[in-house]
Amino acid sequence: MAGTLAPLLPRTSQGENWEPLNLTSELQRRLHVLEVAEHDPELQADLRERCRRDVVYFLDNFGWTYDPRHPDSAERRLPLVLYPFQARTLRGMAWCLANAIRSVTLKSRDMGATWIAVGFDVHGFLFETGYKAAFGSRKEDYLDRSGDPDCIFWKIRFMLDNVPGWLLPMGYTSAHMRVSNPANGSAITGEAGRNIGRGGRNRRYTVDESAFIEDPGSVDRALSENTNCRNDTSTPNGPAGPFAELAQRPDAHEWVDVETAERERPTLVKFTLHWTEHPEKDQAWYERKKIALGDPVIVAQELDIDFAASVDGIAIPAAWVNPSVGIPLYLEEKGAICIGLDVAEFGSDKSALVIREGANIPWGEEWQGHELTYTAQRAIGWANMCESRLAEHHHLWIFVDAVGVGAGVASIIAEHIKTAKKTRWKLVRVNAGATTQDPRCARLKDSLWWKLRDYFLEDGKPKGWHRPAISERIPRPVARKLASELSTLRYTFDVARRVVVESKESLKKRGIKSPNLGDALALTFYQDKQKAPEPPKTRPWEGVEHDARFAA
């Protein structure tokens, strides 16, 4: 028996010592497997057991793929010979399934991520009694459309139709977005859009292109009781949103091997299928693809797995903002001090406060669950501290989002200014939804965010321009959250070619929370008070590192 099985050993038994595929030799090897096993029930049983125990063995010997790009139709059907990174990912998927662990897969284009996900579930479908798996996608046509090789269920059927007949279950049936194995009670189903997670419980659930799902909050709620082993697979779609947050969570364990996972016992596993892992892709290939794709946004999204640069139409690109995080304050700065206060409605939203003085952003914070008096007193406390740093001829500007509950906070601050005789304080009530005199923009909010964009834009700035400093004194999580929020909002143009910045309703549909810190900073641009009428006689932020309120 050992001699008979010798030609059947999978190529991945070589481990990382991968060698380029000789297609002719591999086809001959597979033909030999079929010829030897065709009339040998004992060998069939042995091979079936080996396949059952190891998904990598199964796919390396009996998996097939399809590449429609090949000019010769006869050569589009190809043996699925796994690359080392694919075999490693499959073993990680098996570990996650056995231990009921959630996972997230980040992928470059053309890394076979969908084929290995399909192969994994086809293996369970064939060899595990009662195996129930599902794929979710934002559109039904991405899951199943007649004759379309890009669809997930086309791939599932293709793989099933190409396994030997003695591996295929008796009575295997196929319908729209469903394949069933009556021999062992297994099934693979599909769900699209708002129906994701609503079709019954599953052993394993894959959300395809998860970063592009509409209403991801609803999907999360539906899937919370659907499966104990969820995988979200996607290319990036911007620096914010549930998929980006999941993939960048501090506890996301980059998959290495089973031994490491058993030792560290992660609760979230991350598979990164970056093009540099592919043994047949090098820098020359990358440079050719960059030229072919053309658009740097597509390159960032499809090849580089770059969350920060993977969305077109971002009002303030992350590449402009990220270098500002952690910069020391400019002690010679001569701008007026502005406080922006974004007041939350009741519920899960947060109030946020940001202080800006010219290029300096010395402080930012947010809080939740307090009454309006607390919010007003917090702003007043910071205003008192900032007043002590004012130079002569300066005013302290307090910009409050005065729509809704913010009006009550503004009234409390106004009463304090009156009773405490704060003659140097200037309170400005802001209605971000109002019209604007800025000819570039449709509404006041659009104008504020567009001024904020100009604030971070380096091109065209005069000599001596300072990059905005999101101070190293701001607690790191808050500073990173502010930077992320600034790089979240997209923009479009209305029929009059005026800028329209993305609304909170649109953000919510993308599963992104309101950018409270970003809005608070934007409020400080309501009036252009960056320059004082006369140069200050002191350096307002000198010694700030000794102020306990700026301690990280």
PDB file of C-alpha atoms in Angstrom, residues 110 219 250 308 337 419 446:
ATOM      1  CA  ASP A 110      -5.474  37.403  -6.884  1.00  0.00           C
ATOM      2  CA  VAL A 219     -25.427  42.081  10.022  1.00  0.00           C
ATOM      3  CA  PRO A 250      -4.944  45.047  19.401  1.00  0.00           C
ATOM      4  CA  ALA A 308      -5.382  54.567   5.328  1.00  0.00           C
ATOM      5  CA  ILE A 337      -6.998  79.855  21.486  1.00  0.00           C
ATOM      6  CA  THR A 419     -21.849  86.377  35.992  1.00  0.00           C
ATOM      7  CA  ASP A 446     -19.043  71.390   4.578  1.00  0.00           C
TER       8      ASP A 446
END
